[in-house]
XYZ file of C-alpha atoms in Angstrom:
536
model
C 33.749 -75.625 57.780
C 30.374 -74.799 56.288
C 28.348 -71.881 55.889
C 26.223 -70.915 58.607
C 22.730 -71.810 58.316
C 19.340 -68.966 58.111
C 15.731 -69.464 58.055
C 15.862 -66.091 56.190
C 19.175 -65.753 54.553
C 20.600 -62.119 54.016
C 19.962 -60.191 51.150
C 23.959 -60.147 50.609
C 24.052 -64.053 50.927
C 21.442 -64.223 48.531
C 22.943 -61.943 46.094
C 26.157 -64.257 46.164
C 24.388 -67.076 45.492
C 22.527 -65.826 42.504
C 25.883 -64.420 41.041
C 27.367 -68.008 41.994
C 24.753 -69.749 39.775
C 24.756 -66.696 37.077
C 27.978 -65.748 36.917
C 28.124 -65.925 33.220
C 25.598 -63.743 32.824
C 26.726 -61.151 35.372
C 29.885 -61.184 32.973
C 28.325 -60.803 30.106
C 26.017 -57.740 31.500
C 29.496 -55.805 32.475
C 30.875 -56.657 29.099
C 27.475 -54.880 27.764
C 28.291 -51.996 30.140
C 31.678 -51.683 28.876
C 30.913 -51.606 25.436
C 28.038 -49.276 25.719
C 30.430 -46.839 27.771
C 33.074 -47.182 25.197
C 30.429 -45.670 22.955
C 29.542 -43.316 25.046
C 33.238 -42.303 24.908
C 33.288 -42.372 21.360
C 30.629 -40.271 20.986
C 32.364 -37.525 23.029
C 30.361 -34.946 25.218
C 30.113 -30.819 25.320
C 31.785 -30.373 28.333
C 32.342 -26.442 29.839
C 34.814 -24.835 32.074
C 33.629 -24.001 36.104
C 30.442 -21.901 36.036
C 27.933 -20.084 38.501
C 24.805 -18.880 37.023
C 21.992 -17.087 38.872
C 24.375 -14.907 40.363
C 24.399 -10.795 40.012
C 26.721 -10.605 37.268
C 25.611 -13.486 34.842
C 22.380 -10.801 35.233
C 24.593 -8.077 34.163
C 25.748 -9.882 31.008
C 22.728 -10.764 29.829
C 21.389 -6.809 30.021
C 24.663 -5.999 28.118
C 24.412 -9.171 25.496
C 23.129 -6.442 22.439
C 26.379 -4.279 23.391
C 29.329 -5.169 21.435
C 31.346 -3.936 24.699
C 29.206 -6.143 26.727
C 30.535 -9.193 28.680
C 34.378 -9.810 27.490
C 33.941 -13.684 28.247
C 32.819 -14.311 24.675
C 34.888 -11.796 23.342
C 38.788 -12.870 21.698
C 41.286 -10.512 21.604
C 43.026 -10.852 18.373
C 46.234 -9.264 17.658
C 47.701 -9.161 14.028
C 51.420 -8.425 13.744
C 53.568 -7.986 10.473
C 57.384 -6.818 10.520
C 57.022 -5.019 6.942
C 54.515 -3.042 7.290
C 53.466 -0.447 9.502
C 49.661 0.127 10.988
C 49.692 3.440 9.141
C 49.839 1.477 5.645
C 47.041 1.258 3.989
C 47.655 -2.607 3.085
C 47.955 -3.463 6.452
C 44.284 -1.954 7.557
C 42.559 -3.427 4.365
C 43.924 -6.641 4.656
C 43.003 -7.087 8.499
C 39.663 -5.209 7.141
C 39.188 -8.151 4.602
C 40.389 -10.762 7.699
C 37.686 -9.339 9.616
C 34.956 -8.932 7.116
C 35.178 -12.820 6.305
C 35.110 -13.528 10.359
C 32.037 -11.327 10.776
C 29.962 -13.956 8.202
C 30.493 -16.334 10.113
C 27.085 -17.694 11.769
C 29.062 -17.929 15.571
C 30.344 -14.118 15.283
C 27.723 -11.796 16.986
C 30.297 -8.779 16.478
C 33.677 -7.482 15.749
C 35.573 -4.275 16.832
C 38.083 -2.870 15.503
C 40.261 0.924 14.319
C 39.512 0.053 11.009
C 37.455 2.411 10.066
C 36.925 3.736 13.678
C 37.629 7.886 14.980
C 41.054 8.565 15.989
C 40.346 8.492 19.653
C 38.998 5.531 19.337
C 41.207 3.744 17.010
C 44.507 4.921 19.347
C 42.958 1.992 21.820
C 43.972 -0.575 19.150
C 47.208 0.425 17.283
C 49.904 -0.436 19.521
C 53.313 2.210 19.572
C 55.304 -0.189 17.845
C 53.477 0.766 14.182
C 53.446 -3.319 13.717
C 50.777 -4.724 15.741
C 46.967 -3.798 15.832
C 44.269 -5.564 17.939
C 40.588 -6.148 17.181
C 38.007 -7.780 18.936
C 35.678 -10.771 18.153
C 32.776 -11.746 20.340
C 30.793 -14.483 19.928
C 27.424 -15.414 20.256
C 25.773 -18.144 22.789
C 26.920 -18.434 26.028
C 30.757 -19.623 27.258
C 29.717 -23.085 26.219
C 28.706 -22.329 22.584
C 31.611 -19.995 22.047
C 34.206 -22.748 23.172
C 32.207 -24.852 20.971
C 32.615 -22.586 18.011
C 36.181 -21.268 18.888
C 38.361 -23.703 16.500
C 36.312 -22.902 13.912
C 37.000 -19.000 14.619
C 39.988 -19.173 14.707
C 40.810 -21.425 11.346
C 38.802 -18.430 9.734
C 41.669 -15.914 11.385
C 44.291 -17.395 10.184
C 45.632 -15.437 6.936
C 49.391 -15.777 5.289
C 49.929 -12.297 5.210
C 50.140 -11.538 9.039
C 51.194 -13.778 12.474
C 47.679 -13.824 14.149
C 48.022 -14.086 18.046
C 44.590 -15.018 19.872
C 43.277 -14.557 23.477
C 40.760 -14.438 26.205
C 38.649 -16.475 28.326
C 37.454 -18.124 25.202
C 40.879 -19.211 24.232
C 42.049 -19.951 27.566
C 38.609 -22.176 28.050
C 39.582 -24.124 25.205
C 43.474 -24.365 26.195
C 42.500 -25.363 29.376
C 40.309 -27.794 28.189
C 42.841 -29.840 26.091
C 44.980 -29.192 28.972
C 43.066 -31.427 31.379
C 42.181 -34.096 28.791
C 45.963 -34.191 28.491
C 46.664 -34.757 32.232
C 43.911 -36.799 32.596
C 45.129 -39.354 29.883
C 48.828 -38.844 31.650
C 47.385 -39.117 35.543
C 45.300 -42.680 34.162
C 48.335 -44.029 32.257
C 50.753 -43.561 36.018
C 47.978 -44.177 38.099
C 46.941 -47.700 36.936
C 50.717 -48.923 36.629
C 51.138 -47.843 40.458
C 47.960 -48.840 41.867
C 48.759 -52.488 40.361
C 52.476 -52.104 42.121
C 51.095 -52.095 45.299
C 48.198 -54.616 44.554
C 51.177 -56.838 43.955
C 52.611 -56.176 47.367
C 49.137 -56.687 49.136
C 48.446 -59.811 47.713
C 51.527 -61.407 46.317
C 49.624 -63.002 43.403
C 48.797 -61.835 39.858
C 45.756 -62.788 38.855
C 44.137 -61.200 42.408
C 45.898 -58.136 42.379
C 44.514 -57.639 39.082
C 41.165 -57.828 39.916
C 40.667 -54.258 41.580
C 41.806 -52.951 38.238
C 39.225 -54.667 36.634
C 36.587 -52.962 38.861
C 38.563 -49.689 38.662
C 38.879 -49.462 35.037
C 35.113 -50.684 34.706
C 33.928 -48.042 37.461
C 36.221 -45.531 35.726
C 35.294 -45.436 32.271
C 31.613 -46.180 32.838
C 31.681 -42.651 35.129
C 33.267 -40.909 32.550
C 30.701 -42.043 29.425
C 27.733 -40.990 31.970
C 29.655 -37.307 32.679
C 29.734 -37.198 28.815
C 26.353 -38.238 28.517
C 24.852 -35.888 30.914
C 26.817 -33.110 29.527
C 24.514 -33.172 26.108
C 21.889 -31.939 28.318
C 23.065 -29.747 31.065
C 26.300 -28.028 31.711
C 29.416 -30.462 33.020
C 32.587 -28.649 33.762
C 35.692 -30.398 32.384
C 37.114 -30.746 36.411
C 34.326 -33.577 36.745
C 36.501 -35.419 34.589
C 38.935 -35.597 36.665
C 36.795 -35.757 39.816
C 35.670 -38.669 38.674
C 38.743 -40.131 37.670
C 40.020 -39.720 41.165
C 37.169 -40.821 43.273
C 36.171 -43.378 41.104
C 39.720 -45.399 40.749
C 40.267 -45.011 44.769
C 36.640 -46.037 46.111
C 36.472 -48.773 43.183
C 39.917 -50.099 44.337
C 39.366 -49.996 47.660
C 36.295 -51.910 47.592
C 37.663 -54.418 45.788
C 40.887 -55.184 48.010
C 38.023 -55.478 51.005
C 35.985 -58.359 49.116
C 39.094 -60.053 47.229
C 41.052 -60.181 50.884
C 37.802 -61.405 52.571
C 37.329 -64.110 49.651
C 41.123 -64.969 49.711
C 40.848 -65.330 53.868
C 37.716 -67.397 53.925
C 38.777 -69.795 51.309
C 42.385 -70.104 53.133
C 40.185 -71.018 56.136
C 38.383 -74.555 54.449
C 35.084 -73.154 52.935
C 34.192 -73.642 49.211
C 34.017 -71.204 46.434
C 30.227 -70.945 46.709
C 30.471 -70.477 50.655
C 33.374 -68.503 50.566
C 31.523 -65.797 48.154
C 28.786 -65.936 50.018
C 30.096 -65.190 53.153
C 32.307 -62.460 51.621
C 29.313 -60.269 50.105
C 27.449 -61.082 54.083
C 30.159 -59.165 55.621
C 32.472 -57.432 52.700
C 30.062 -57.152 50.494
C 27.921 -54.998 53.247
C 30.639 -52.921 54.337
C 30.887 -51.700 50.696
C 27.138 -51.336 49.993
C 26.891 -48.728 52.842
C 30.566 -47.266 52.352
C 29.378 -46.812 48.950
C 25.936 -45.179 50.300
C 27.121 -42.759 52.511
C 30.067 -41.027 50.199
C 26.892 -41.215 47.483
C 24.705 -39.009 50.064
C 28.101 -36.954 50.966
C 28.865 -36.156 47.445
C 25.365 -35.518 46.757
C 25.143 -32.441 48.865
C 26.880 -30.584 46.438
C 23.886 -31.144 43.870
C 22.652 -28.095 46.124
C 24.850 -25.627 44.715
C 22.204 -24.791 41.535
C 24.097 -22.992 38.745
C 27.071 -23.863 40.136
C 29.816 -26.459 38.698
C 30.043 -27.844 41.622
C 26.689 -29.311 40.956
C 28.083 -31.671 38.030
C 31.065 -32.424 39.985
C 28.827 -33.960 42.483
C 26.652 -35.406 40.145
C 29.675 -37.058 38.561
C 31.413 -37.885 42.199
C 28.139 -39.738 42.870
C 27.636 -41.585 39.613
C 31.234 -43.435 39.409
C 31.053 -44.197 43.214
C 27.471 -45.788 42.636
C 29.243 -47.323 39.519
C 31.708 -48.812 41.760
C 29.244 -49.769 44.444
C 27.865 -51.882 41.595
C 30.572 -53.790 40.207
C 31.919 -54.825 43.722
C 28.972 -56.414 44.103
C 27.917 -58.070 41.067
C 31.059 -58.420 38.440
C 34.088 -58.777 41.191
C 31.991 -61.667 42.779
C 31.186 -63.355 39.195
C 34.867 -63.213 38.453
C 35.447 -64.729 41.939
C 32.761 -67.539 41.365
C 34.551 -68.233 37.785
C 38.503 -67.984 39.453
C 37.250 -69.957 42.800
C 40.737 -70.872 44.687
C 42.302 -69.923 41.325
C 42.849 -66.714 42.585
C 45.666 -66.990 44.241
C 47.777 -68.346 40.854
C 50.371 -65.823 39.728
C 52.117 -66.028 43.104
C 55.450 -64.068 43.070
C 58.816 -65.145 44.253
C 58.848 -62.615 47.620
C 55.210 -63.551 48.189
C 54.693 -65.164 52.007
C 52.260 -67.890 53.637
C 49.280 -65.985 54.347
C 49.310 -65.047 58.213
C 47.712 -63.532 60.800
C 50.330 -61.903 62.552
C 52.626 -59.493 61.527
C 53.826 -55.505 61.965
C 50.136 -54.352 60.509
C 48.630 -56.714 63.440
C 51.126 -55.700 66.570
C 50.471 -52.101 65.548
C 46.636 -52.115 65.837
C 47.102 -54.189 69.152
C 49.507 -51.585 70.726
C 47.063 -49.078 69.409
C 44.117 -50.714 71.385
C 45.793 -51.355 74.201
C 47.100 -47.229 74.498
C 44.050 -45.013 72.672
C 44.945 -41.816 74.146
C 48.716 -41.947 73.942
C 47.663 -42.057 70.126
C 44.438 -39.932 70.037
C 45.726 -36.878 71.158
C 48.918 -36.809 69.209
C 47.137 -37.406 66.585
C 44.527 -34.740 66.801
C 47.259 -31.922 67.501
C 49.070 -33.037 64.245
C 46.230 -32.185 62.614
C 45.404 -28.850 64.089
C 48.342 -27.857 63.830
C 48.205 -29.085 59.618
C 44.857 -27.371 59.769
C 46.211 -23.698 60.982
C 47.246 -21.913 57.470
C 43.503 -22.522 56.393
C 42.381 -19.822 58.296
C 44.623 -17.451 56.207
C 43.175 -18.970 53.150
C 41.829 -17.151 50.350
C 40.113 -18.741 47.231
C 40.557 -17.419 43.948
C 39.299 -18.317 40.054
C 41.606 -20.437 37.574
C 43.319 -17.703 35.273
C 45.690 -17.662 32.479
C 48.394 -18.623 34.635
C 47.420 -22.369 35.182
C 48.458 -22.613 31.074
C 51.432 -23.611 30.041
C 53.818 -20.900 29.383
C 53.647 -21.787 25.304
C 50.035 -21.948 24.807
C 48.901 -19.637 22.428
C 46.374 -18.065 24.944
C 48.739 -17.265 27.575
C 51.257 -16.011 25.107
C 48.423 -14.002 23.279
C 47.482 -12.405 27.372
C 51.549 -11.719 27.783
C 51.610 -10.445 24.305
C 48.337 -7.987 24.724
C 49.781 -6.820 28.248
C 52.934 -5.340 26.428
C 51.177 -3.815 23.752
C 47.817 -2.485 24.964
C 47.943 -2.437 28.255
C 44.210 -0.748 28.619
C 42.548 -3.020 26.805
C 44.663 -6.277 29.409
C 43.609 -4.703 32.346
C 41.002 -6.576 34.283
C 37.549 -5.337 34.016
C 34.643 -4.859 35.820
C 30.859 -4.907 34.037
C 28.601 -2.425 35.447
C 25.321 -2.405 33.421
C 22.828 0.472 33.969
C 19.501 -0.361 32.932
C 17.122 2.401 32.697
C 13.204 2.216 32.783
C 12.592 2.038 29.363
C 13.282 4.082 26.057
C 16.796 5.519 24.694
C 19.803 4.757 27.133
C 21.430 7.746 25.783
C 19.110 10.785 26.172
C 20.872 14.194 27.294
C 19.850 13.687 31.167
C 20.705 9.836 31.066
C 23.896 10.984 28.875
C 24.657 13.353 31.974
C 23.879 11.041 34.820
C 25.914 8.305 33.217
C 28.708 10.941 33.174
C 28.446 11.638 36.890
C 28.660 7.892 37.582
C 31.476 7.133 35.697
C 33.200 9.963 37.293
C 32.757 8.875 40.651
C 33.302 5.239 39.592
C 36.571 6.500 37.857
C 37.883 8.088 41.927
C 37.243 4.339 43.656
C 40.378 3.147 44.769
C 41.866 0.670 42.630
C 40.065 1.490 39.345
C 42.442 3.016 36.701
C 39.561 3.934 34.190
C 36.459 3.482 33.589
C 35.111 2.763 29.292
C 31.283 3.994 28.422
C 29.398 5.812 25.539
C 30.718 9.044 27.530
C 33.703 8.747 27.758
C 34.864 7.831 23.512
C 36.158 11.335 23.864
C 38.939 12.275 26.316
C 38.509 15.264 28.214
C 34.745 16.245 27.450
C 32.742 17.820 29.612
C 29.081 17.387 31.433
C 27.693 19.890 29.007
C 29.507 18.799 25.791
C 28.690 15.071 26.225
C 24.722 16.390 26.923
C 24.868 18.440 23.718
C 25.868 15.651 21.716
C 23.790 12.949 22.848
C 20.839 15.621 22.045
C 21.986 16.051 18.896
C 20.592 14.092 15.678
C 22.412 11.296 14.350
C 22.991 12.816 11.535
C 24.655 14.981 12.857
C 27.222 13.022 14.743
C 29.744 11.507 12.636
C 29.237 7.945 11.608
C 32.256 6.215 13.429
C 31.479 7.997 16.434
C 28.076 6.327 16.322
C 28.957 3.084 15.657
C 31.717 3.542 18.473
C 29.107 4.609 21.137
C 26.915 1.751 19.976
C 29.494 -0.389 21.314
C 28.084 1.022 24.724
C 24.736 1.367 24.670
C 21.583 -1.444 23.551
C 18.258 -0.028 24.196
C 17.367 1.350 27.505
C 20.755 -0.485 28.995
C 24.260 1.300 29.085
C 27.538 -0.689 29.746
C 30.378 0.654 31.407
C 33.775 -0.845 31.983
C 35.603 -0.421 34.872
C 39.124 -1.164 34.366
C 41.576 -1.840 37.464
C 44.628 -2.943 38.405
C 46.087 -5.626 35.964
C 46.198 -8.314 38.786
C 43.980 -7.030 41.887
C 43.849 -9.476 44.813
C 40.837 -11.209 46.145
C 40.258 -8.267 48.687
C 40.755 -5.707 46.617
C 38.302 -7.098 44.064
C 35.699 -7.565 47.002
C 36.226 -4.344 47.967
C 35.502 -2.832 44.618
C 32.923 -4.765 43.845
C 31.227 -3.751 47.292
C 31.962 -0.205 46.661
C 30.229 -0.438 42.963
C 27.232 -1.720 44.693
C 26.788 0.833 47.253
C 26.879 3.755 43.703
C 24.528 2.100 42.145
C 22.214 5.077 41.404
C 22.174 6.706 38.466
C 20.614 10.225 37.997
């Protein structure tokens, strides 16, 4: 049986042919692919966690950036216990005062509070009731990516012999999580590859063609990964695409290989040669792939629409290891098929069969031909009726509960939950930008008093943190008088305490809720904070 003849030959039957003359070189060009992306893999990447910019309160955090009491993303929570000693002891506050002084040198540490030092009102936020345990806070300058960046270095500088030193906050639970996914990534790549080759075996009941999907795979796989790296040098990746691509990129790659190595295997099995075979393979195969390939590409690529948003890189990286994939079907699978020629089929195992073209897979797609609708509509209830609980589904962030329960982060949140329960309740950033001048003049002072009184009666807030409210119990008058008064005549830890608050013409208040509000309760809060948005 020979190849059909073509005045014009496809551009598929022409691309076999040119692989069929060059197939050395095709194999050498992967192997230059693979050891660039090995490199790539080397070099590692600067990969971040899911984030949305643009949005209303990425605004909010950069108003309240100069504010040490700003955004709590880049802030840790550090808590520093000792049995022997009690909070009240003066060795205890100058050595965490020492600890703290050396951490506030460092070039990534924008600011640190903490009671040492600090009014009594203010410090009682920080000394927890057991008289062994005190917490201080350490933000961190750059954005989420930059303070994961800089967090190991952090905390090697918090370390000290003299107390246990418990860390937490999104910046530790960023960095947890991110070793935690490079972790199951290695694990889900080390089970996948050994399964996916157990039932390549039972498709093709040889060795050396069941391993040729994994060839692609790992090839599609790796190469995906180096470009995520790459591309995360110069704009933000989020660590999921790692495992989006992962995913997407061993299934499509695998796929399109059993369609091309079957096709190959069937045409030979049928009387043509190796270079007809191919050629006929990539006509029909080969085609199917290329547009398979093209239209999850275009699918995947509609998520490049959500700017700011991580799921941007995830379909940036989606597309990239499919379009990997795409490539190697077509140009590496078919030089290894042009080198192996009838080949292929060596390796054959002892339960492996005559190839046939009967059998259950055959009578079931007949019976399904012959009777569409007695399998259509079955079919399409099932997956209504899989479909229903959607409707009742409500999305929520990652938190520290996706951690492993003996991470240090989600220890540290368990820890700082027992002990200062104010400063573990979930929080709220409300920034109040005025038009320009002092934040803190006695009408501002009094307007931002009214507002965090009525923020303070919303249902599900449990208080409410701002430069007027350091002192419990004040009044409209009292806080008006003092923020009229000259600094020097305010004492000095109150100042630096209200400073926490307050940068320029913008004032920060924190609204603290419910430790664990729900996703309706935080929509409704977050609705009602926008509809009191005046201030004065």
């Amino acid at each position: 049986m020979s190849e059909p003849t073509s005045a014009s030959p496809s551009l598929f039957a022409r691309l076999a042919r040119g692989v069929y003359r060059h197939w050395g070189w095709v194999l050498g060009g992967g192997g230059v692919l693979l050891a660039l992306a090995v490199y790539g893999l080397l070099q590692g990447g600067h990969l971040t966690t899911g984030t949305i910019d643009g949005i209303e309160s990425s605004r909010a955090e950069a108003l309240a950036r100069g504010a040490a009491a700003g955004s709590m993303d880049q802030t840790l929570a550090v808590i520093f216990h000792r049995d022997d000693w009690t909070t009240d002891d003066p060795r205890f506050t100058q050595a965490v005062g020492s600890v703290l002084e050396r951490v506030q040198r460092l070039p990534e540490v924008e600011a640190v509070v903490s009671p040492v030092g600090a009014p009594e009102a203010f410090r009682a936020r920080f000394v927890s009731k057991t008289g062994h345990d005190l917490l201080a806070l350490v933000r961190l300058k750059g954005g989420e990516r930059e303070a994961t960046a800089a967090f190991p270095a952090v905390r090697a500088a918090l370390e000290d012999p003299r107390f246990q030193t418990t860390l937490t906050g999104k910046v530790a639970f960023v960095h947890a999580l991110n070793e935690l996914l490079e972790h199951d990534l290695l694990r889900a790549e080390l089970l996948s590859f050994p399964l996916a080759l157990l039932v390549l075996l039972w498709v093709f009941r040889t060795v050396v063609a069941a391993m040729l999907p994994l060839v692609v795979g790992g090839l599609a796989v790796l190469c995906g990964v180096a470009g995520v790296l790459l591309l995360s040098r110069y704009t933000n990746m989020a660590q999921y695409t790692l495992n989006v691509v992962s995913l997407i990129g061993l299934g499509v790659a695998i796929d399109y290989s059993l369609f091309i190595v079957s096709r190959f295997r069937s045409e030979l099995a049928d009387g043509l040669t190796t270079q007809e075979a191919l050629a006929r393979t990539l006509d029909t195969a080969g085609r199917a792939v290329a547009f398979s390939g093209l239209a999850v590409t275009v699918g995947l690529s509609g998520l490049l629409f959500f700017r700011g948003s991580y799921l941007s890189a995830m379909g940036l990286g989606g597309a990239l290891v499919v379009a990997f994939a795409v490539l190697f079907a077509l140009t590496v699978l078919p030089a290894l098929l042009a080198w192996l020629g009838p080949r292929v089929d060596r390796g054959k195992l002892p339960f492996a069969h005559p190839n046939r073209r009967g059998g259950a897979w055959h009578a079931l797609a007949t019976w399904v031909m012959r009777h569409p609708w007695w399998v259509l509509l079955p079919t399409l209830a099932l997956l209504l009726a899989m479909g229903l609980p959607f409707r009742r589904l409500e999305l929520a962030a990652t938190d520290i509960t996706a951690l492993p329960e003996h991470t240090e982060a989600r220890q540290g949140a368990r820890t700082l939950a027992r002990l200062f329960p104010r400063e573990a309740a979930t929080r709220v950033l409300v920034a109040v930008e005025f038009p320009s001048g002092d934040a803190f003049t006695p009408e501002r002072a009094g307007a931002l008093f009214d507002a965090s009184r009525r923020i303070a009666s919303l249902p599900g807030v449990v208080g409410v943190e701002s430069a007027v409210d350091l002192v419990p119990g004040m009044d409209r008058a009292t806080v008006q008088q003092m923020a009229g008064a000259p600094p020097r005549a305010v004492p000095p830890e109150l100042r630096a305490a209200r400073a926490a608050y307050l940068t320029g013409s913008v004032a920060v208040l924190q609204v603290l809720t419910s430790s664990a509000p729900s996703s309706r309760e935080a929509r409704d809060l977050v609705r009602a904070l926008r509809e009191d948005r005046a201030v004065g």
